[in-house]
Amino acid sequence: MIVTTAQLFKHAYGKYAVGAYNINNAEQAMGLFRGCIQSQSPFIIQISKGARKYTDKRMLEAIIRSAGEVFPEAIYAVHLDHGDEETCYDCINSGFYSSVMIDASHDPFEKNVEITKRVVKAAHAKGLSVEAELGMLGGVEEDISVDEGNSCLTKPDEAKLFIEQTGCDSLAAAIGTSHGAYKFSGHQSLHFEVIEGITKLVPNFPIVMHGSSSVPQEEVRRINAAGGKLGSAVGVDENEYLPAAKRGVTKINIDTDGRLVWTRVHREFFRDKPTEFDFRPPGKIFMDEYANFIAHKNKMLGGEGVLSDLRKSLTK
Ligand code: G3H
Ligand code: 13P
Ligand code: ZN
């Protein structure tokens, strides 16, 4: 059942974080839905601009609609990840999305406000909520690359002003994470003081954490042992998801870790079976492994076993 992102946030706020997972194809969709049923968790399906172009946006929507029929128990929202203004309007008008993200964080503050305000107006008119971004994460996002030196943490007083001026419904804040597999060279903690600073000034406002993959070292080791050449880096400590959630981080975005599962499964499969050329056997292993991976993440986010309570609260 597709619900609004606001409904998911209302149930989760301060207790657990809703996992937001990027999908591109049917195998990921199957693993995602199965994993969320396994852990009895709600979830957010994230669709990036790149995912919309990978096959065809209608193909991806059809896969999601079908997954909803295959797994009638699932409760989820559909969200545009890192949208530009034009893509936001396309999604708002499609009637399929629960929420959109307008990412104008690379523009100066005033321009970010101006663009976000326009998207909020269009989205609210159709009942969708809007995630906006302030501050700059490091890493690579589709066509934009920000090196660590240029990333900057969100300032809580600016966040308050931004939320008041734009009317956005949730805020992607830069709290020390970055996108992709190359995050930190050594252990690094989240900037809890930034989360607390925002929550203090804007109580009960959902904060979104991007770049939340943990880049498990065992996964990287296995990929490299099967012919990969991934560099060494670590991601977000999974034990910090829940403390962040308790402080107001309501949506946690994870994509890279799922890509690592895919890469590991396929590299090991074809290494061990060099005469194989049917893509279904590794595809089946991937769906199983991806489901387990999703269930594990949901547990770490504190959202394991919450589905029946959410269902009850939705029917009240
Ligand atoms: O933050 C971006 C997400 O990982 C989506 O990646 O734009 O390559 O689909 P993508
Ligand atoms: P990761 O690259 O850490 O998985 O972050 C994904 C993300 O933020 C999608 O918006
Ligand atoms: Zn992101």
PDB file of N, CA, C and O and ligand atoms in Angstrom, residues 46 81-82 101 133 137 141 179 210-211 253, ligand 3:
ATOM      1  N   GLN A  46      13.171   5.009  -3.239  1.00  0.00           N
ATOM      2  CA  GLN A  46      13.736   6.222  -3.818  1.00  0.00           C
ATOM      3  C   GLN A  46      14.031   5.997  -5.294  1.00  0.00           C
ATOM      4  O   GLN A  46      14.633   4.998  -5.663  1.00  0.00           O
ATOM      5  N   ASP A  81      14.420  11.097  -5.587  1.00  0.00           N
ATOM      6  CA  ASP A  81      15.674  11.383  -4.876  1.00  0.00           C
ATOM      7  C   ASP A  81      16.493  12.409  -5.676  1.00  0.00           C
ATOM      8  O   ASP A  81      16.660  12.262  -6.890  1.00  0.00           O
ATOM      9  N   HIS A  82      16.987  13.432  -5.018  1.00  0.00           N
ATOM     10  CA  HIS A  82      17.848  14.461  -5.643  1.00  0.00           C
ATOM     11  C   HIS A  82      17.268  15.015  -6.941  1.00  0.00           C
ATOM     12  O   HIS A  82      17.931  14.983  -7.993  1.00  0.00           O
ATOM     13  N   MET A 101      12.165  15.207  -3.674  1.00  0.00           N
ATOM     14  CA  MET A 101      13.260  15.977  -3.083  1.00  0.00           C
ATOM     15  C   MET A 101      13.711  17.005  -4.116  1.00  0.00           C
ATOM     16  O   MET A 101      14.020  16.649  -5.259  1.00  0.00           O
ATOM     17  N   GLU A 133      17.215  20.409   0.615  1.00  0.00           N
ATOM     18  CA  GLU A 133      18.562  20.188   1.176  1.00  0.00           C
ATOM     19  C   GLU A 133      19.274  21.500   1.429  1.00  0.00           C
ATOM     20  O   GLU A 133      19.215  22.430   0.636  1.00  0.00           O
ATOM     21  N   LEU A 137      26.947  17.941   1.209  1.00  0.00           N
ATOM     22  CA  LEU A 137      27.594  16.675   1.533  1.00  0.00           C
ATOM     23  C   LEU A 137      28.791  16.513   0.603  1.00  0.00           C
ATOM     24  O   LEU A 137      28.794  17.041  -0.506  1.00  0.00           O
ATOM     25  N   GLU A 141      27.161  12.871  -6.662  1.00  0.00           N
ATOM     26  CA  GLU A 141      25.714  12.742  -6.882  1.00  0.00           C
ATOM     27  C   GLU A 141      25.495  12.950  -8.360  1.00  0.00           C
ATOM     28  O   GLU A 141      25.640  14.057  -8.850  1.00  0.00           O
ATOM     29  N   HIS A 179      28.163  10.926  -0.093  1.00  0.00           N
ATOM     30  CA  HIS A 179      27.624   9.868  -0.950  1.00  0.00           C
ATOM     31  C   HIS A 179      28.720   8.920  -1.436  1.00  0.00           C
ATOM     32  O   HIS A 179      29.885   9.288  -1.494  1.00  0.00           O
ATOM     33  N   HIS A 210      21.405  11.742   4.241  1.00  0.00           N
ATOM     34  CA  HIS A 210      21.883  11.155   2.985  1.00  0.00           C
ATOM     35  C   HIS A 210      23.249  10.518   3.234  1.00  0.00           C
ATOM     36  O   HIS A 210      23.865  10.723   4.274  1.00  0.00           O
ATOM     37  N   GLY A 211      23.718   9.769   2.252  1.00  0.00           N
ATOM     38  CA  GLY A 211      25.062   9.192   2.352  1.00  0.00           C
ATOM     39  C   GLY A 211      25.222   8.296   3.560  1.00  0.00           C
ATOM     40  O   GLY A 211      26.230   8.343   4.260  1.00  0.00           O
ATOM     41  N   ASN A 253      18.943   7.445   4.041  1.00  0.00           N
ATOM     42  CA  ASN A 253      19.101   7.045   2.642  1.00  0.00           C
ATOM     43  C   ASN A 253      20.269   6.084   2.442  1.00  0.00           C
ATOM     44  O   ASN A 253      21.409   6.405   2.795  1.00  0.00           O
TER      45      ASN A 253
HETATM   46 ZN    ZN B   3      21.532  11.462  -1.388  1.00  0.00          ZN
END
